Coordinates of N, CA and C in Angstrom, one line a residue:
M1 N -16.1 18.8 -5.8 CA -16.5 17.5 -6.5 C -17.3 16.7 -5.6
A2 N -17.3 16.9 -4.3 CA -18.1 16.1 -3.3 C -19.6 16.3 -3.6
G3 N -20.0 17.4 -4.1 CA -21.4 17.7 -4.3 C -21.5 18.8 -5.4
G4 N -22.8 19.0 -5.9 CA -23.0 20.0 -6.8 C -22.6 19.6 -8.2
T5 N -22.6 20.6 -9.1 CA -22.2 20.4 -10.5 C -20.7 20.1 -10.7
K6 N -20.4 19.1 -11.5 CA -19.0 18.8 -11.7 C -18.5 19.4 -13.0
T7 N -17.3 19.8 -13.1 CA -16.7 20.3 -14.3 C -16.4 19.2 -15.2
P8 N -16.2 19.4 -16.5 CA -15.8 18.3 -17.4 C -14.6 17.6 -17.0
L9 N -13.6 18.3 -16.4 CA -12.4 17.7 -15.9 C -12.7 16.7 -14.8
E10 N -13.5 17.2 -13.9 CA -13.9 16.4 -12.7 C -14.7 15.1 -13.2
E11 N -15.6 15.3 -14.2 CA -16.3 14.2 -14.7 C -15.4 13.1 -15.3
E12 N -14.4 13.6 -16.0 CA -13.4 12.7 -16.6 C -12.6 12.0 -15.6
K13 N -12.2 12.7 -14.5 CA -11.5 12.0 -13.4 C -12.3 11.0 -12.8
L14 N -13.6 11.3 -12.5 CA -14.5 10.3 -11.9 C -14.6 9.0 -12.8
R15 N -14.8 9.2 -14.1 CA -14.9 8.1 -15.0 C -13.6 7.2 -15.0
C16 N -12.5 7.9 -14.9 CA -11.2 7.2 -14.8 C -11.1 6.4 -13.5
W17 N -11.5 7.0 -12.4 CA -11.5 6.3 -11.1 C -12.4 5.0 -11.2
E18 N -13.6 5.2 -11.8 CA -14.5 4.1 -11.9 C -14.0 3.0 -12.7
R19 N -13.3 3.3 -13.8 CA -12.6 2.2 -14.6 C -11.6 1.5 -13.8
D20 N -10.8 2.3 -13.1 CA -9.7 1.7 -12.3 C -10.3 0.8 -11.2
Q21 N -11.3 1.2 -10.6 CA -11.9 0.4 -9.5 C -12.5 -0.9 -10.0
T22 N -13.1 -0.8 -11.2 CA -13.7 -2.0 -11.8 C -12.6 -3.0 -12.1
Q23 N -11.5 -2.6 -12.6 CA -10.3 -3.5 -12.8 C -9.8 -4.0 -11.5
L24 N -9.6 -3.2 -10.5 CA -9.1 -3.6 -9.2 C -10.0 -4.7 -8.6
K25 N -11.3 -4.5 -8.7 CA -12.3 -5.4 -8.2 C -12.2 -6.7 -8.9
A26 N -12.0 -6.7 -10.2 CA -11.9 -7.9 -10.9 C -10.7 -8.7 -10.6
D27 N -9.6 -8.0 -10.1 CA -8.4 -8.7 -9.8 C -8.3 -9.2 -8.4
V28 N -9.3 -8.9 -7.5 CA -9.2 -9.3 -6.1 C -9.3 -10.9 -6.0
I29 N -8.4 -11.4 -5.2 CA -8.4 -12.8 -4.8 C -8.9 -12.9 -3.4
E30 N -10.0 -13.6 -3.1 CA -10.5 -13.7 -1.8 C -10.2 -15.0 -1.1
Q31 N -9.2 -15.7 -1.5 CA -8.7 -16.9 -0.8 C -7.3 -16.8 -0.3
D32 N -7.0 -17.6 0.6 CA -5.6 -17.6 1.2 C -4.6 -18.1 0.1
T33 N -3.5 -17.4 0.0 CA -2.5 -17.7 -1.0 C -1.1 -18.0 -0.4
E34 N -1.0 -17.6 0.9 CA 0.3 -17.8 1.5 C 0.3 -19.0 2.5
E35 N 1.4 -19.7 2.7 CA 1.4 -20.9 3.5 C 1.1 -20.5 5.0
W36 N 1.6 -19.4 5.4 CA 1.4 -19.0 6.8 C -0.1 -18.8 7.2
Q37 N -0.9 -18.4 6.2 CA -2.3 -18.1 6.4 C -3.1 -19.4 6.9
S38 N -2.7 -20.5 6.5 CA -3.4 -21.8 6.8 C -3.0 -22.4 8.1
N39 N -1.9 -21.8 8.7 CA -1.4 -22.3 10.0 C -2.2 -21.8 11.1
P40 N -2.6 -22.6 12.1 CA -3.5 -22.1 13.2 C -2.8 -20.9 14.0
S41 N -1.5 -20.9 14.1 CA -0.8 -19.9 14.8 C -0.1 -18.9 13.9
F42 N -0.4 -19.0 12.6 CA 0.2 -18.1 11.6 C 1.8 -18.3 11.6
A43 N 2.2 -19.5 11.8 CA 3.7 -19.8 11.8 C 4.2 -19.4 10.4
G44 N 5.3 -18.6 10.4 CA 5.8 -18.1 9.1 C 5.6 -16.7 8.9
L45 N 4.6 -16.1 9.6 CA 4.3 -14.7 9.6 C 5.2 -14.0 10.6
E46 N 6.0 -13.1 10.1 CA 6.9 -12.4 10.9 C 6.7 -10.8 11.0
R47 N 6.1 -10.3 9.9 CA 6.0 -8.8 9.8 C 4.6 -8.4 9.4
V48 N 4.0 -7.6 10.2 CA 2.6 -7.1 9.9 C 2.7 -5.6 9.8
G49 N 2.2 -5.0 8.7 CA 2.2 -3.6 8.5 C 0.8 -2.9 8.7
G50 N 0.9 -1.6 9.1 CA -0.3 -0.9 9.2 C -0.1 0.5 8.6
V51 N -1.1 1.1 8.0 CA -1.0 2.4 7.4 C -2.2 3.3 7.9
D52 N -1.9 4.6 7.9 CA -2.9 5.6 8.3 C -2.6 6.9 7.7
L53 N -3.6 7.7 7.5 CA -3.4 9.1 7.0 C -4.3 10.0 7.9
S54 N -3.6 10.9 8.7 CA -4.2 11.8 9.6 C -4.1 13.2 9.1
Y55 N -5.2 14.0 9.2 CA -5.2 15.4 8.7 C -5.0 16.4 9.8
I56 N -4.4 17.5 9.4 CA -4.4 18.6 10.4 C -5.8 19.1 10.6
K57 N -6.1 19.3 11.9 CA -7.5 19.8 12.2 C -7.9 21.0 11.5
G58 N -9.0 21.0 10.8 CA -9.5 22.1 10.0 C -8.9 22.3 8.7
D59 N -8.0 21.4 8.2 CA -7.4 21.5 6.9 C -7.4 20.1 6.3
D60 N -8.3 20.0 5.2 CA -8.4 18.7 4.6 C -7.5 18.5 3.4
T61 N -6.4 19.3 3.3 CA -5.4 19.2 2.3 C -4.0 18.9 2.8
S62 N -3.8 19.1 4.2 CA -2.5 18.9 4.8 C -2.7 17.7 5.7
A63 N -1.9 16.6 5.5 CA -2.0 15.4 6.2 C -0.6 14.7 6.5
C64 N -0.7 13.7 7.3 CA 0.5 13.0 7.6 C 0.2 11.5 7.2
A65 N 1.0 11.0 6.3 CA 0.9 9.6 5.9 C 1.9 8.8 6.7
S66 N 1.4 7.7 7.3 CA 2.3 6.9 8.3 C 2.2 5.4 7.9
L67 N 3.3 4.8 8.0 CA 3.5 3.4 7.8 C 4.3 2.8 8.9
V68 N 3.8 1.7 9.6 CA 4.6 1.0 10.6 C 4.6 -0.4 10.2
V69 N 5.7 -1.1 10.6 CA 5.8 -2.5 10.5 C 6.1 -3.1 11.9
L70 N 5.3 -4.0 12.3 CA 5.4 -4.7 13.6 C 5.9 -6.1 13.4
S71 N 6.6 -6.5 14.4 CA 7.0 -8.0 14.5 C 5.7 -8.8 14.8
Y72 N 5.7 -10.0 14.4 CA 4.6 -10.9 14.7 C 5.2 -12.2 15.3
P73 N 4.7 -12.7 16.4 CA 3.4 -12.2 17.1 C 3.7 -11.2 18.2
D74 N 4.9 -10.7 18.4 CA 5.2 -9.9 19.6 C 4.6 -8.5 19.4
L75 N 4.3 -8.0 18.2 CA 3.8 -6.7 17.9 C 4.6 -5.6 18.4
E76 N 5.9 -5.7 18.2 CA 6.9 -4.6 18.5 C 7.2 -3.9 17.2
V77 N 7.3 -2.6 17.3 CA 7.6 -1.7 16.1 C 9.0 -2.0 15.6
L78 N 9.1 -2.4 14.4 CA 10.4 -2.6 13.7 C 10.8 -1.5 12.8
Y79 N 9.8 -0.7 12.3 CA 10.0 0.3 11.3 C 8.9 1.3 11.4
E80 N 9.2 2.6 11.2 CA 8.1 3.6 11.0 C 8.5 4.6 10.1
D81 N 7.6 5.2 9.4 CA 7.8 6.2 8.4 C 6.6 7.1 8.4
S82 N 6.9 8.4 8.7 CA 5.8 9.4 8.7 C 6.3 10.6 7.9
C83 N 5.3 11.1 7.1 CA 5.7 12.2 6.2 C 4.5 13.1 5.9
M84 N 4.7 14.4 6.0 CA 3.7 15.4 5.7 C 3.4 15.4 4.2
V85 N 2.1 15.4 3.8 CA 1.8 15.3 2.4 C 0.7 16.4 2.1
A86 N 0.7 16.8 0.9 CA -0.3 17.8 0.4 C -1.3 17.0 -0.4
V87 N -2.6 16.9 0.1 CA -3.6 16.1 -0.6 C -4.4 17.0 -1.5
S88 N -4.2 16.8 -2.8 CA -4.9 17.6 -3.8 C -6.1 17.0 -4.5
A89 N -6.2 15.7 -4.5 CA -7.3 15.0 -5.1 C -8.6 15.3 -4.3
P90 N -9.7 15.6 -4.9 CA -10.9 15.9 -4.1 C -11.5 14.7 -3.4
Y91 N -12.3 14.9 -2.4 CA -13.0 13.8 -1.7 C -14.2 13.5 -2.5
V92 N -14.4 12.3 -2.8 CA -15.6 11.8 -3.5 C -16.0 10.5 -2.7
A93 N -17.3 10.5 -2.2 CA -17.8 9.3 -1.5 C -17.6 8.1 -2.4
G94 N -17.0 7.0 -1.8 CA -16.7 5.8 -2.5 C -15.4 5.7 -3.2
F95 N -14.7 6.9 -3.3 CA -13.4 6.9 -4.0 C -12.3 7.4 -3.1
L96 N -12.4 7.2 -1.8 CA -11.4 7.8 -0.8 C -10.0 7.3 -1.1
A97 N -9.9 6.1 -1.6 CA -8.6 5.5 -1.8 C -7.8 6.3 -2.8
F98 N -8.5 6.8 -3.9 CA -7.8 7.5 -4.9 C -7.3 8.9 -4.4
R99 N -7.8 9.3 -3.3 CA -7.3 10.5 -2.6 C -6.2 10.3 -1.7
E100 N -6.2 9.1 -1.1 CA -5.2 8.9 0.0 C -4.1 7.8 -0.3
V101 N -4.5 6.8 -1.0 CA -3.6 5.6 -1.2 C -2.3 5.9 -1.8
P102 N -2.2 6.9 -2.8 CA -0.9 7.1 -3.4 C 0.2 7.5 -2.4
F103 N -0.2 8.2 -1.4 CA 0.8 8.6 -0.4 C 1.2 7.4 0.5
L104 N 0.3 6.4 0.7 CA 0.7 5.2 1.5 C 1.5 4.3 0.6
V105 N 1.2 4.2 -0.7 CA 2.0 3.4 -1.6 C 3.5 4.0 -1.6
Q106 N 3.6 5.3 -1.6 CA 4.9 5.9 -1.6 C 5.7 5.5 -0.3
A107 N 5.0 5.4 0.8 CA 5.6 5.0 2.1 C 6.1 3.6 2.0
V108 N 5.3 2.7 1.4 CA 5.8 1.3 1.2 C 7.0 1.3 0.3
Q109 N 7.0 2.1 -0.8 CA 8.1 2.1 -1.7 C 9.4 2.6 -1.0
R110 N 9.3 3.6 -0.1 CA 10.4 4.1 0.6 C 11.0 3.0 1.5
L111 N 10.1 2.2 2.1 CA 10.5 1.1 2.9 C 11.3 0.1 2.1
E112 N 10.8 -0.2 0.9 CA 11.4 -1.3 0.1 C 12.8 -0.8 -0.4
E113 N 13.0 0.5 -0.5 CA 14.3 1.1 -0.8 C 15.3 1.1 0.4
R114 N 14.8 1.5 1.5 CA 15.6 1.7 2.7 C 15.9 0.4 3.5
E115 N 14.8 -0.4 3.7 CA 14.9 -1.6 4.5 C 14.1 -2.7 3.9
P116 N 14.6 -3.2 2.7 CA 13.8 -4.3 2.0 C 13.5 -5.5 2.9
G117 N 14.4 -5.8 3.8 CA 14.2 -7.0 4.7 C 13.0 -6.8 5.6
L118 N 12.5 -5.6 5.8 CA 11.4 -5.3 6.7 C 10.1 -5.2 6.0
R119 N 10.0 -5.5 4.7 CA 8.8 -5.4 4.0 C 7.7 -6.3 4.6
P120 N 6.5 -5.7 4.9 CA 5.5 -6.5 5.6 C 4.9 -7.6 4.7
Q121 N 4.5 -8.7 5.4 CA 3.9 -9.8 4.6 C 2.4 -9.6 4.4
V122 N 1.8 -8.6 5.2 CA 0.4 -8.3 5.1 C 0.2 -6.9 5.6
L123 N -0.7 -6.2 5.1 CA -1.0 -4.8 5.5 C -2.4 -4.7 6.0
L124 N -2.6 -4.1 7.2 CA -3.9 -3.8 7.7 C -4.2 -2.3 7.5
V125 N -5.5 -2.0 7.0 CA -5.9 -0.7 6.7 C -7.1 -0.3 7.4
D126 N -7.2 0.9 7.9 CA -8.4 1.4 8.5 C -9.4 1.8 7.4
G127 N -10.3 0.8 7.1 CA -11.2 1.0 6.0 C -12.0 -0.3 5.7
N128 N -12.5 -0.4 4.6 CA -13.3 -1.5 4.2 C -12.8 -2.2 2.9
G129 N -12.8 -3.5 2.9 CA -12.4 -4.3 1.7 C -13.6 -4.5 0.8
I130 N -14.0 -5.7 0.6 CA -15.2 -6.0 -0.3 C -16.5 -5.4 0.4
L131 N -16.4 -5.2 1.7 CA -17.6 -4.6 2.3 C -17.8 -3.2 1.8
H132 N -16.7 -2.5 1.3 CA -16.9 -1.3 0.6 C -17.8 -1.4 -0.6
H133 N -18.7 -0.5 -0.8 CA -19.7 -0.7 -1.8 C -19.2 -0.7 -3.2
R134 N -17.9 -0.3 -3.4 CA -17.2 -0.4 -4.7 C -16.2 -1.5 -4.7
G135 N -16.1 -2.3 -3.7 CA -15.3 -3.5 -3.7 C -13.8 -3.2 -3.8
L136 N -13.3 -2.1 -3.2 CA -11.9 -1.7 -3.3 C -11.1 -2.7 -2.6
P137 N -10.1 -3.3 -3.2 CA -9.3 -4.3 -2.6 C -8.4 -3.8 -1.5
C138 N -8.6 -4.2 -0.3 CA -7.7 -3.9 0.8 C -8.1 -4.8 2.0
I139 N -7.3 -4.9 3.0 CA -7.6 -5.6 4.2 C -8.3 -4.7 5.1
G140 N -9.6 -4.8 5.2 CA -10.4 -3.7 5.8 C -10.6 -4.0 7.3
V141 N -10.3 -3.0 8.2 CA -10.7 -3.1 9.6 C -11.3 -1.7 9.9
A142 N -12.6 -1.7 9.9 CA -13.4 -0.4 10.1 C -14.0 -0.3 11.5
K143 N -14.1 0.9 12.0 CA -14.7 1.1 13.3 C -16.2 1.2 13.2
N144 N -16.7 1.6 12.0 CA -18.1 1.8 11.8 C -18.7 1.0 10.7
L145 N -19.9 0.6 10.8 CA -20.6 -0.2 9.8 C -20.9 0.6 8.6
L146 N -20.4 0.1 7.4 CA -20.8 0.8 6.2 C -22.1 0.2 5.7
Q147 N -23.1 1.0 5.7 CA -24.5 0.5 5.4 C -24.8 0.4 3.9
V148 N -24.4 -0.7 3.4 CA -24.6 -1.0 1.9 C -25.2 -2.4 1.7
D149 N -25.8 -2.6 0.6 CA -26.3 -3.9 0.2 C -27.2 -4.5 1.3
G150 N -28.0 -3.6 1.9 CA -29.0 -4.0 2.9 C -28.5 -4.0 4.3
L151 N -27.2 -3.8 4.5 CA -26.7 -3.8 5.9 C -27.2 -2.5 6.6
A152 N -27.6 -2.6 7.8 CA -28.2 -1.4 8.5 C -27.8 -1.5 10.0
N153 N -27.5 -0.4 10.6 CA -27.3 -0.3 12.0 C -28.6 -0.2 12.8
D154 N -29.4 -1.2 12.6 CA -30.8 -1.2 13.2 C -30.8 -2.0 14.5
E155 N -32.0 -2.2 15.0 CA -32.1 -2.8 16.3 C -31.6 -4.2 16.3
L156 N -31.8 -4.9 15.2 CA -31.3 -6.3 15.1 C -29.8 -6.3 15.1
H157 N -29.1 -5.4 14.4 CA -27.7 -5.3 14.4 C -27.2 -5.0 15.8
K158 N -27.8 -4.1 16.5 CA -27.4 -3.7 17.9 C -27.6 -4.9 18.8
E159 N -28.6 -5.7 18.6 CA -28.8 -6.9 19.5 C -27.7 -7.9 19.2
Q160 N -27.3 -8.0 18.0 CA -26.2 -8.9 17.6 C -24.9 -8.5 18.3
I161 N -24.7 -7.2 18.4 CA -23.5 -6.6 19.0 C -23.6 -7.0 20.5
R162 N -24.7 -6.8 21.1 CA -24.8 -7.1 22.6 C -24.6 -8.6 22.8
D163 N -24.8 -9.5 21.8 CA -24.6 -10.9 22.0 C -23.1 -11.3 21.9
L164 N -22.3 -10.3 21.5 CA -20.8 -10.6 21.5 C -20.3 -10.5 22.9
Q165 N -20.1 -11.6 23.6 CA -19.8 -11.7 25.0 C -18.3 -11.6 25.3
S166 N -17.5 -12.2 24.4 CA -16.1 -12.3 24.8 C -15.2 -11.8 23.6
G167 N -14.0 -11.5 23.9 CA -13.0 -11.2 22.8 C -12.9 -12.3 21.9
G168 N -13.0 -12.1 20.6 CA -13.0 -13.1 19.6 C -14.3 -13.5 19.0
D169 N -15.4 -13.1 19.7 CA -16.7 -13.5 19.2 C -17.0 -12.7 18.0
T170 N -17.8 -13.3 17.0 CA -18.1 -12.7 15.8 C -19.5 -12.9 15.3
F171 N -19.9 -12.2 14.4 CA -21.1 -12.5 13.6 C -21.0 -12.0 12.2
P172 N -21.6 -12.8 11.2 CA -21.4 -12.4 9.8 C -22.2 -11.2 9.4
L173 N -21.8 -10.6 8.3 CA -22.6 -9.5 7.7 C -23.0 -9.8 6.3
P174 N -24.2 -10.5 6.2 CA -24.7 -10.9 4.9 C -25.5 -9.7 4.2
G175 N -25.2 -9.5 3.0 CA -25.9 -8.5 2.2 C -27.2 -9.0 1.6
T176 N -28.0 -8.2 1.1 CA -29.3 -8.7 0.5 C -28.9 -9.4 -0.8
S177 N -27.7 -9.2 -1.3 CA -27.3 -9.9 -2.5 C -27.0 -11.4 -2.2
G178 N -27.0 -11.7 -1.0 CA -26.7 -13.1 -0.6 C -25.2 -13.3 -0.2
R179 N -24.4 -12.3 -0.4 CA -23.0 -12.4 -0.2 C -22.6 -12.0 1.2
I180 N -21.7 -12.8 1.8 CA -21.2 -12.4 3.1 C -20.1 -11.3 2.9
L181 N -20.4 -10.1 3.3 CA -19.6 -9.0 3.1 C -18.4 -8.8 4.1
G182 N -18.6 -9.4 5.2 CA -17.6 -9.2 6.3 C -18.0 -9.8 7.6
M183 N -17.3 -9.5 8.6 CA -17.6 -10.1 9.9 C -17.5 -8.9 10.9
A184 N -18.4 -8.9 11.9 CA -18.2 -8.0 13.1 C -17.5 -8.8 14.1
L185 N -16.4 -8.2 14.7 CA -15.6 -8.9 15.6 C -15.5 -8.1 16.9
R186 N -15.7 -8.7 18.1 CA -15.4 -8.1 19.3 C -13.9 -8.4 19.5
S187 N -13.1 -7.4 19.2 CA -11.6 -7.6 19.1 C -10.9 -7.6 20.5
Y188 N -11.6 -7.0 21.5 CA -10.9 -6.8 22.8 C -12.0 -7.0 23.8
A189 N -11.7 -7.8 24.8 CA -12.7 -8.2 25.8 C -13.3 -7.0 26.5
K190 N -12.5 -6.0 26.7 CA -13.1 -4.8 27.5 C -13.8 -3.8 26.6
S191 N -13.8 -4.0 25.3 CA -14.5 -3.1 24.4 C -15.9 -3.7 24.0
T192 N -16.9 -2.9 24.2 CA -18.3 -3.4 23.8 C -18.6 -3.0 22.3
K193 N -17.7 -2.3 21.7 CA -17.9 -1.9 20.3 C -17.1 -2.8 19.4
P194 N -17.7 -3.4 18.4 CA -16.9 -4.3 17.5 C -16.1 -3.5 16.4
V195 N -15.3 -4.2 15.7 CA -14.7 -3.7 14.5 C -15.3 -4.6 13.4
Y196 N -15.3 -4.0 12.2 CA -15.9 -4.7 11.0 C -14.8 -5.0 10.0
I197 N -14.6 -6.3 9.8 CA -13.5 -6.8 9.0 C -14.1 -7.3 7.7
S198 N -13.4 -6.9 6.6 CA -13.7 -7.4 5.3 C -12.4 -7.7 4.6
V199 N -12.4 -8.7 3.7 CA -11.2 -9.3 3.2 C -10.6 -8.3 2.2
G200 N -9.3 -8.5 2.0 CA -8.6 -7.8 0.9 C -8.0 -8.7 -0.1
H201 N -7.0 -8.3 -0.7 CA -6.4 -9.2 -1.8 C -5.6 -10.3 -1.2
K202 N -5.9 -11.5 -1.7 CA -5.1 -12.7 -1.4 C -5.2 -13.1 0.1
M203 N -6.5 -13.1 0.6 CA -6.7 -13.5 2.0 C -8.2 -13.8 2.2
S204 N -8.5 -14.9 2.8 CA -9.9 -15.3 3.1 C -10.4 -14.5 4.3
L205 N -11.7 -14.4 4.4 CA -12.3 -13.7 5.5 C -12.0 -14.4 6.8
Q206 N -12.0 -15.7 6.9 CA -11.7 -16.4 8.1 C -10.3 -16.1 8.6
S207 N -9.3 -16.1 7.7 CA -7.9 -15.8 8.0 C -7.8 -14.3 8.5
A208 N -8.5 -13.4 7.8 CA -8.5 -12.0 8.1 C -9.0 -11.8 9.5
V209 N -10.1 -12.4 9.9 CA -10.6 -12.3 11.3 C -9.6 -12.8 12.3
R210 N -9.1 -14.0 12.1 CA -8.1 -14.5 13.0 C -6.9 -13.6 13.2
L211 N -6.4 -13.1 12.0 CA -5.2 -12.2 12.1 C -5.5 -11.0 12.8
V212 N -6.6 -10.3 12.5 CA -6.9 -9.1 13.2 C -7.1 -9.3 14.7
H213 N -7.8 -10.3 15.1 CA -8.0 -10.6 16.5 C -6.6 -10.8 17.2
S214 N -5.7 -11.5 16.5 CA -4.4 -11.8 17.1 C -3.5 -10.6 17.2
C215 N -3.9 -9.5 16.5 CA -3.1 -8.3 16.5 C -3.7 -7.2 17.5
C216 N -4.7 -7.6 18.2 CA -5.4 -6.6 19.1 C -5.0 -6.7 20.5
R217 N -4.4 -5.6 21.0 CA -4.2 -5.4 22.4 C -5.3 -4.5 23.0
Y218 N -5.9 -3.7 22.1 CA -7.1 -2.9 22.4 C -8.1 -3.1 21.3
R219 N -9.1 -2.2 21.1 CA -10.1 -2.5 20.1 C -9.5 -2.5 18.7
V220 N -8.7 -1.5 18.4 CA -8.1 -1.4 17.1 C -6.8 -2.2 17.0
P221 N -6.7 -3.0 15.9 CA -5.4 -3.8 15.8 C -4.2 -3.0 15.9
E222 N -3.2 -3.5 16.5 CA -2.0 -2.7 16.9 C -1.3 -2.1 15.7
P223 N -1.2 -2.7 14.5 CA -0.5 -2.1 13.4 C -1.2 -0.8 13.0
I224 N -2.5 -0.8 12.9 CA -3.3 0.5 12.6 C -3.2 1.5 13.7
R225 N -3.3 1.0 14.9 CA -3.3 1.9 16.1 C -1.9 2.6 16.2
Q226 N -0.8 1.9 16.0 CA 0.5 2.5 16.0 C 0.7 3.5 14.9
A227 N 0.2 3.2 13.7 CA 0.3 4.1 12.6 C -0.5 5.4 12.9
D228 N -1.6 5.2 13.5 CA -2.5 6.4 13.8 C -1.8 7.2 14.9
I229 N -1.2 6.6 15.9 CA -0.5 7.3 17.0 C 0.6 8.1 16.4
R230 N 1.4 7.5 15.6 CA 2.6 8.1 15.0 C 2.3 9.2 14.1
S231 N 1.2 9.1 13.3 CA 0.8 10.2 12.4 C 0.4 11.4 13.2
R232 N -0.4 11.2 14.2 CA -0.8 12.3 15.0 C 0.3 13.0 15.8
E233 N 1.2 12.2 16.3 CA 2.4 12.8 17.0 C 3.3 13.6 16.0
Y234 N 3.4 13.1 14.8 CA 4.2 13.8 13.8 C 3.6 15.1 13.4
I235 N 2.2 15.1 13.3 CA 1.5 16.4 13.0 C 1.7 17.4 14.1
Q236 N 1.7 16.9 15.4 CA 1.9 17.8 16.5 C 3.3 18.4 16.5
K237 N 4.3 17.6 16.2 CA 5.6 18.1 16.1 C 5.8 19.1 15.0
Y238 N 5.1 18.8 13.9 CA 5.2 19.6 12.7 C 4.6 21.0 13.0
L239 N 3.5 21.0 13.6 CA 2.8 22.3 14.0 C 3.7 23.1 15.0
E240 N 4.3 22.4 15.9 CA 5.1 23.1 16.9 C 6.3 23.7 16.2
S241 N 7.0 23.0 15.3 CA 8.2 23.5 14.6 C 7.8 24.6 13.7
F242 N 6.6 24.5 13.1 CA 6.1 25.6 12.2 C 5.9 26.9 13.0
S243 N 5.3 26.7 14.2 CA 5.0 27.8 15.0 C 6.3 28.5 15.5
A244 N 7.3 27.7 15.9 CA 8.5 28.2 16.4 C 9.3 28.9 15.3
A245 N 9.1 28.6 14.0 CA 9.8 29.2 12.9 C 9.2 30.5 12.5
L246 N 8.0 30.8 13.0 CA 7.3 32.1 12.6 C 8.1 33.2 13.3
P247 N 8.2 34.4 12.6 CA 8.8 35.5 13.3 C 8.0 36.0 14.5
Q248 N 8.7 36.3 15.6 CA 8.0 36.7 16.8 C 7.8 38.3 16.7
P249 N 6.7 38.8 17.2 CA 6.5 40.2 17.2 C 7.5 40.9 18.1
E250 N 8.0 42.1 17.6 CA 8.9 42.8 18.4 C 8.3 43.4 19.7
R251 N 9.0 43.4 20.7 CA 8.5 44.0 22.0 C 8.6 45.5 21.9
M252 N 7.6 46.2 22.4 CA 7.7 47.6 22.4 C 8.6 48.1 23.5
S253 N 9.3 49.2 23.3 CA 10.3 49.7 24.3 C 9.7 49.9 25.7
G254 N 8.4 50.1 25.8 CA 7.8 50.3 27.1 C 7.4 49.1 27.8
D255 N 7.6 47.9 27.1 CA 7.1 46.6 27.6 C 8.1 45.9 28.4
T256 N 9.3 46.5 28.7 CA 10.3 45.8 29.5 C 9.8 45.6 30.9
D257 N 10.2 44.5 31.5 CA 9.7 44.2 32.8 C 10.4 45.1 33.8
S258 N 9.6 45.6 34.8 CA 10.2 46.5 35.8 C 9.4 46.4 37.0
E259 N 10.1 46.5 38.2 CA 9.3 46.6 39.4 C 8.9 48.0 39.8
H260 N 9.3 49.0 39.0 CA 9.1 50.4 39.4 C 8.0 51.0 38.5

């Protein structure tokens, strides 16, 4: 489905995704709605979540979905959930969420059943919010610039990055449409590469930038970084246990160790 001729079933799925995205985009609220968001130190915010989906190398259908919840502002892990999943939906540029998000939603649902008191007040996602060219609602923290609406990783953009001197420095990402699509943030003083923040549902861009910066011990904010670490560790353990469960080849009678 990623390229070439699509079957009627694939065409229908794509139309369905497009309808769903249009509705999601219409429902996005780009202003602060929670009391803690307007507080300079985010007083009242106690739990921040992060989600990630990591794939087994060389296999784009076997992945680990991971959710972590961290305390705020200490950023200590309060809860983690990792689970191997079989990804059956095809990859289509611009529709990645429809391939991956259902597994992350299931992780949040498991949390609400097991530990409802640890439900995060905000989720950080490795991706793009309204900066995404289809306006998918999420709190976006991306490592690479999505070149849409006139945004380009050109010499001017690279010069702006060089001008980010300290952790917390930012510059806006205006599209040719006139809309500010996001902000580039130098999230960590020792990192020369920015992250790209775009708002998600029920949060302003200014609050999103402040929150992400306050969650950074390194370049990537800690909730996303911890979800990524745990998903990769889980895959490694899964592969090791799978390998150990395989039947071992029988030794030939002449293969016994001997000094003679």
